[in-house]
C-alpha atoms as an extended CHARMM CRD file, in Angstrom:
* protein
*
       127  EXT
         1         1  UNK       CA              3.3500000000       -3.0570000000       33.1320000000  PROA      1               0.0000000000
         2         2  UNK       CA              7.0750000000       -4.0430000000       33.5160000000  PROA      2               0.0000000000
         3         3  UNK       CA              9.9560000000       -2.5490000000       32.3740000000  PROA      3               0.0000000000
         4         4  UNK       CA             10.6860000000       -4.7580000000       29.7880000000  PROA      4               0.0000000000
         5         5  UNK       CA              7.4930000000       -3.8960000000       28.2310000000  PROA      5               0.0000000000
         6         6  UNK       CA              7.7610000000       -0.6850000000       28.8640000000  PROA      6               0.0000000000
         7         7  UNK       CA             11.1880000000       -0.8870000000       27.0460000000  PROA      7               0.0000000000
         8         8  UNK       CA              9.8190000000       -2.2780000000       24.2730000000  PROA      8               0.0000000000
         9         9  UNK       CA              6.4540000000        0.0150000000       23.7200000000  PROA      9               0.0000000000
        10        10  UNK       CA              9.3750000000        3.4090000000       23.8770000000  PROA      10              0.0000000000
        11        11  UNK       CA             11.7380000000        1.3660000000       21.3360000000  PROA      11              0.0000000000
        12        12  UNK       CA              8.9250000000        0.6520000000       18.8940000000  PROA      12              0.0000000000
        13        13  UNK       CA              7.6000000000        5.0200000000       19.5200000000  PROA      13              0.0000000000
        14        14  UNK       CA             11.2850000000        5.4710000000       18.3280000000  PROA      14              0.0000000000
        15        15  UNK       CA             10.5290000000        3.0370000000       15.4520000000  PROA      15              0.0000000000
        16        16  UNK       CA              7.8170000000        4.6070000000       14.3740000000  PROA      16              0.0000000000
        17        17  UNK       CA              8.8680000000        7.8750000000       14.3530000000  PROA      17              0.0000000000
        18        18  UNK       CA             11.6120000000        7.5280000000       12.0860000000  PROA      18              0.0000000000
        19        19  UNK       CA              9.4820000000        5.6140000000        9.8700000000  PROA      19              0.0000000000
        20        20  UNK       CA              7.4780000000        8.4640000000        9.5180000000  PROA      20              0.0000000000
        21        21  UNK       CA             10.3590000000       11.1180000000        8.9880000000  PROA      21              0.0000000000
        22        22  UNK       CA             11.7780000000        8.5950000000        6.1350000000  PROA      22              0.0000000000
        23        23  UNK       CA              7.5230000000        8.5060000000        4.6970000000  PROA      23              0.0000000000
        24        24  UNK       CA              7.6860000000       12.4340000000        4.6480000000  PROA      24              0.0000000000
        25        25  UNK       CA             11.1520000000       12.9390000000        3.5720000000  PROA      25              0.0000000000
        26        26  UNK       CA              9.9760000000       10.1310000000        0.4050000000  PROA      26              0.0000000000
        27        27  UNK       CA              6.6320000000       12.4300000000        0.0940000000  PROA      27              0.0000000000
        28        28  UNK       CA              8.7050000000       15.6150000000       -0.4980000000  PROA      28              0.0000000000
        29        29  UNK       CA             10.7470000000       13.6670000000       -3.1390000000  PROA      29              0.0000000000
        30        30  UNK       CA              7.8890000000       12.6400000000       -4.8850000000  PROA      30              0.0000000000
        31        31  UNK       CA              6.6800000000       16.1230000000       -4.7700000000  PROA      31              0.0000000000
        32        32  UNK       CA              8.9300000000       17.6790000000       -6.3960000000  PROA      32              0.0000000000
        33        33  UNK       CA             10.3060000000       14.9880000000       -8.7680000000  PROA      33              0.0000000000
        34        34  UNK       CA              6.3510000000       15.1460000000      -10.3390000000  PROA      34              0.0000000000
        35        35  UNK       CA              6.4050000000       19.4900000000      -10.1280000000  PROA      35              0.0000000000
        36        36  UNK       CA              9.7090000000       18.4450000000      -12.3380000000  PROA      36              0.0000000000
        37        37  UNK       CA              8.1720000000       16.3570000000      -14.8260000000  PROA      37              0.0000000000
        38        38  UNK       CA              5.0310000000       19.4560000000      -14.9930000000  PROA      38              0.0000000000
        39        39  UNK       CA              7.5420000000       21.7210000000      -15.8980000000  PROA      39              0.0000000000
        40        40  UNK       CA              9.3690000000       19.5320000000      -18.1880000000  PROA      40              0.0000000000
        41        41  UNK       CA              5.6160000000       18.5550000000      -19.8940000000  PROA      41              0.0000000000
        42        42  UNK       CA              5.1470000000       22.9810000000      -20.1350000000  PROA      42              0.0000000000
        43        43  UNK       CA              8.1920000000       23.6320000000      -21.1460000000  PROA      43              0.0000000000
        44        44  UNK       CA              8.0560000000       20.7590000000      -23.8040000000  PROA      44              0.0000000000
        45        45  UNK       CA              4.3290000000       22.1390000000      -25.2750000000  PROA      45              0.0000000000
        46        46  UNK       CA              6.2740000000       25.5870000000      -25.8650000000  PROA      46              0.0000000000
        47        47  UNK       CA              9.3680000000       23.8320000000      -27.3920000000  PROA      47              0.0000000000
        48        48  UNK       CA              6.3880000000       22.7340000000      -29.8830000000  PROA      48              0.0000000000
        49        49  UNK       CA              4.7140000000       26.0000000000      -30.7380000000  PROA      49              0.0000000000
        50        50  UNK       CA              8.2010000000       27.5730000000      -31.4740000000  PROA      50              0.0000000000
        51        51  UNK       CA              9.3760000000       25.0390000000      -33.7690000000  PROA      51              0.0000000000
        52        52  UNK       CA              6.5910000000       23.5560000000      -35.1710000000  PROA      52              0.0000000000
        53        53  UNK       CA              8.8600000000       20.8410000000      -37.1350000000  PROA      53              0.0000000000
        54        54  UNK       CA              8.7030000000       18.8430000000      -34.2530000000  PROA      54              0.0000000000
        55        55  UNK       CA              5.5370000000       18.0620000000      -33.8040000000  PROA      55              0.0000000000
        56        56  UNK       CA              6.0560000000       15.4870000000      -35.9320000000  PROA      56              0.0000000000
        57        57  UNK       CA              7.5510000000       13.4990000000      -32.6830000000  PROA      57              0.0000000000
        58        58  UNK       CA              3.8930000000       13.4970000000      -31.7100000000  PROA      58              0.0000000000
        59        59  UNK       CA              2.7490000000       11.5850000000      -34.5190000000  PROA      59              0.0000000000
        60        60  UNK       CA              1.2930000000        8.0840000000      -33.2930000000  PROA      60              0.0000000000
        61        61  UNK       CA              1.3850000000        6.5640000000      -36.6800000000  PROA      61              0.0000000000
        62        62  UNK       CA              4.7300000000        7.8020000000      -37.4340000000  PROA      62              0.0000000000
        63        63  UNK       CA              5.2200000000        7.7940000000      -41.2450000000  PROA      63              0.0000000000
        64        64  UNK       CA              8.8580000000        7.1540000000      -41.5350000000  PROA      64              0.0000000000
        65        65  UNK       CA              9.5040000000        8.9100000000      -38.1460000000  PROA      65              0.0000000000
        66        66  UNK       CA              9.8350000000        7.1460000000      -34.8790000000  PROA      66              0.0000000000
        67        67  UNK       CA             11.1040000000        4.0320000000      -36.6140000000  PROA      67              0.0000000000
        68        68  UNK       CA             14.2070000000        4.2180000000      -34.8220000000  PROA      68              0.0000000000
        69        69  UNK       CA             14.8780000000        5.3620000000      -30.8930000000  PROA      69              0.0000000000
        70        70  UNK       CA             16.5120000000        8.3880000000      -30.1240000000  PROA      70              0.0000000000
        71        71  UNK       CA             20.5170000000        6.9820000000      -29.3940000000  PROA      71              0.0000000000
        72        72  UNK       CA             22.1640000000        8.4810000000      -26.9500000000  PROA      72              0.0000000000
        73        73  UNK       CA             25.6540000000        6.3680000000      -27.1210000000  PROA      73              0.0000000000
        74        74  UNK       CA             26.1010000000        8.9330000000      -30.1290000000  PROA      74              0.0000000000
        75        75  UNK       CA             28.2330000000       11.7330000000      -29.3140000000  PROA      75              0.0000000000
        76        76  UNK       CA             27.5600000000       14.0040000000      -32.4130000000  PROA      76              0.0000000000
        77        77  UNK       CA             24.3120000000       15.1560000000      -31.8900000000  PROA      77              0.0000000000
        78        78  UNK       CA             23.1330000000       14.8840000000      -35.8550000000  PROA      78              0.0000000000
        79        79  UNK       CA             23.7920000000       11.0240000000      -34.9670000000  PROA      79              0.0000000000
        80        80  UNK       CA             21.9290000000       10.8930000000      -32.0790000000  PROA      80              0.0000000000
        81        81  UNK       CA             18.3250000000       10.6610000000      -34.3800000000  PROA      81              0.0000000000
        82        82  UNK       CA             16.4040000000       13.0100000000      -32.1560000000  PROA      82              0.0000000000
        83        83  UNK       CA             14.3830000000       14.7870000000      -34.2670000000  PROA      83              0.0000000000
        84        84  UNK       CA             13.3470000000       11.3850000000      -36.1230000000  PROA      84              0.0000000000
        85        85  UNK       CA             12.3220000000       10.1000000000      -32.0160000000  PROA      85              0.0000000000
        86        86  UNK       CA              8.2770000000        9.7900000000      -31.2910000000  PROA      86              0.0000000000
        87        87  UNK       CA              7.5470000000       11.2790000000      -27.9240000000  PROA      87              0.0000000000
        88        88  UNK       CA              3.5280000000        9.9940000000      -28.4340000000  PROA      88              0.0000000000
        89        89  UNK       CA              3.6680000000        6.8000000000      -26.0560000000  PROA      89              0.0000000000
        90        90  UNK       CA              5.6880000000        8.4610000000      -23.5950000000  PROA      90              0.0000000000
        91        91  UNK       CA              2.7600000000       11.0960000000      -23.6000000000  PROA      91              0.0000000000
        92        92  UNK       CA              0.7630000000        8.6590000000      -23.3900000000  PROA      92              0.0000000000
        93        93  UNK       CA              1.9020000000        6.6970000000      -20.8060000000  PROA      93              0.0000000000
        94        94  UNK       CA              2.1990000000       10.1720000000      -18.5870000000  PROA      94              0.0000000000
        95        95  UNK       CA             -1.3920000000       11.2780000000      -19.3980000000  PROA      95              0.0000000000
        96        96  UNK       CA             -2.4680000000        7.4890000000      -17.9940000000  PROA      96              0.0000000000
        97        97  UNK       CA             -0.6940000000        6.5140000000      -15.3610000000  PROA      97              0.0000000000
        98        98  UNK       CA             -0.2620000000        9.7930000000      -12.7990000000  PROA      98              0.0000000000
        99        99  UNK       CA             -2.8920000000       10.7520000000      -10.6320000000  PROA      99              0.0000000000
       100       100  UNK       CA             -1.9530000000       14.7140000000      -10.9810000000  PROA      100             0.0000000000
       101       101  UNK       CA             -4.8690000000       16.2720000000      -13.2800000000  PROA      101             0.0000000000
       102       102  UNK       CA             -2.6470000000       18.8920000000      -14.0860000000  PROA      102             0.0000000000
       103       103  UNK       CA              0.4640000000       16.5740000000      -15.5880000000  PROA      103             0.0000000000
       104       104  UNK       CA             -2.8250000000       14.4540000000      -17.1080000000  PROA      104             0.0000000000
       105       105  UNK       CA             -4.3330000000       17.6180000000      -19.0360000000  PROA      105             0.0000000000
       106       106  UNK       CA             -0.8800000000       18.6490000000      -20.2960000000  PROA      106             0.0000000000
       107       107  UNK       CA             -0.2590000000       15.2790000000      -21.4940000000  PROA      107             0.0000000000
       108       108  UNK       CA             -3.2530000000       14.9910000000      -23.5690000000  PROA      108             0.0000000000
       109       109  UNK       CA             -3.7100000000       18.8620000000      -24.6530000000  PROA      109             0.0000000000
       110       110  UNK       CA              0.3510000000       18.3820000000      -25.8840000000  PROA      110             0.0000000000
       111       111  UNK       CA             -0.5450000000       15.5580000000      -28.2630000000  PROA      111             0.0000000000
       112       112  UNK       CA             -3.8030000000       17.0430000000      -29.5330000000  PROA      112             0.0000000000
       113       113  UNK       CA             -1.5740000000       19.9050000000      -30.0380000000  PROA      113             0.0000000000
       114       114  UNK       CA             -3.9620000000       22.1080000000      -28.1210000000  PROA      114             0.0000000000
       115       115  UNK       CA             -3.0380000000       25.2480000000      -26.1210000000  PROA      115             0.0000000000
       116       116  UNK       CA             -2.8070000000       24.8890000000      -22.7100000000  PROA      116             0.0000000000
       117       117  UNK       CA             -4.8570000000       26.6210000000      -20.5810000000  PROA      117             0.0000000000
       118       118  UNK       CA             -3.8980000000       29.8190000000      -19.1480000000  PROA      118             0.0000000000
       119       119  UNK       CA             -3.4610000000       28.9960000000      -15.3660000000  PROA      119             0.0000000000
       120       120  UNK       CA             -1.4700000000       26.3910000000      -15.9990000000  PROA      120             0.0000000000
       121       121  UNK       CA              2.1470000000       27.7280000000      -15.9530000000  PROA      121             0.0000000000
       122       122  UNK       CA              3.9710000000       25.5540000000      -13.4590000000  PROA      122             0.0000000000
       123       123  UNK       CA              2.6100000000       22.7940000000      -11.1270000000  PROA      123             0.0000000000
       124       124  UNK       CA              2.7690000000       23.4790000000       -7.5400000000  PROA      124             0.0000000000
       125       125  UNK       CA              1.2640000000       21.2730000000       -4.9880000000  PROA      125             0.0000000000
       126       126  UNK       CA             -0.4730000000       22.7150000000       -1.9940000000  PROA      126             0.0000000000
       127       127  UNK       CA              1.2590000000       20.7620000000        0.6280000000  PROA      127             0.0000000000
């Protein structure tokens, strides 16, 4: 083997080990962006049980409600038509398209307006 190639086996080593620091650093992001979207998804479903109004915003045929998008160019808040919002396809769209069981089953018991079960109070993964 000559030192050129030699050269050039230690620079791609290098190469690859960076890669993989950048693939676990983007892992850990990932992590804990989806343990941030399981806590938002909790702390939405008891948003719902203590005002109960809003579970209108679950509605899928929404009745008047939902028509318009929540507009958040408004600065007063009574402008911003929040309350008149649907949150159904976003459910949706969470209980389909993540591979976490936990987000999934949150998702799906929040629009059935089901209680969640009792283990699940925040998401942690095990890695």
């Amino acid at each position: 083997m000559t030192t050129q190639n030699l050269a050039l086996i230690q620079k791609q080593q290098q190469q690859d080990k960076i890669q993989d620091q950048e693939n676990q650093q983007q892992q850990k992001k990932i992590i804990s962006f989806n343990e941030f979207i399981g806590t938002v998804l909790v702390f939405t479903k008891q948003v719902l049980i203590k005002y109960p109004k809003l579970t209108r915003m679950l509605d899928e045929e929404n009745y008047g409600f939902g028509l318009d998008m929540y507009n958040d160019k408004q600065e007063d808040p009574q402008a911003t038509n929040a309350i008149n919002t649907t949150i159904h396809q976003e459910l949706i769209n969470i209980s389909k398209n993540t591979d976490i069981v936990d987000m999934q089953l949150i998702a799906v018991k929040i629009l059935k307006q089901e209680p969640l079960p009792n283990q699940i109070s925040t998401l942690k993964n095990d890695t």
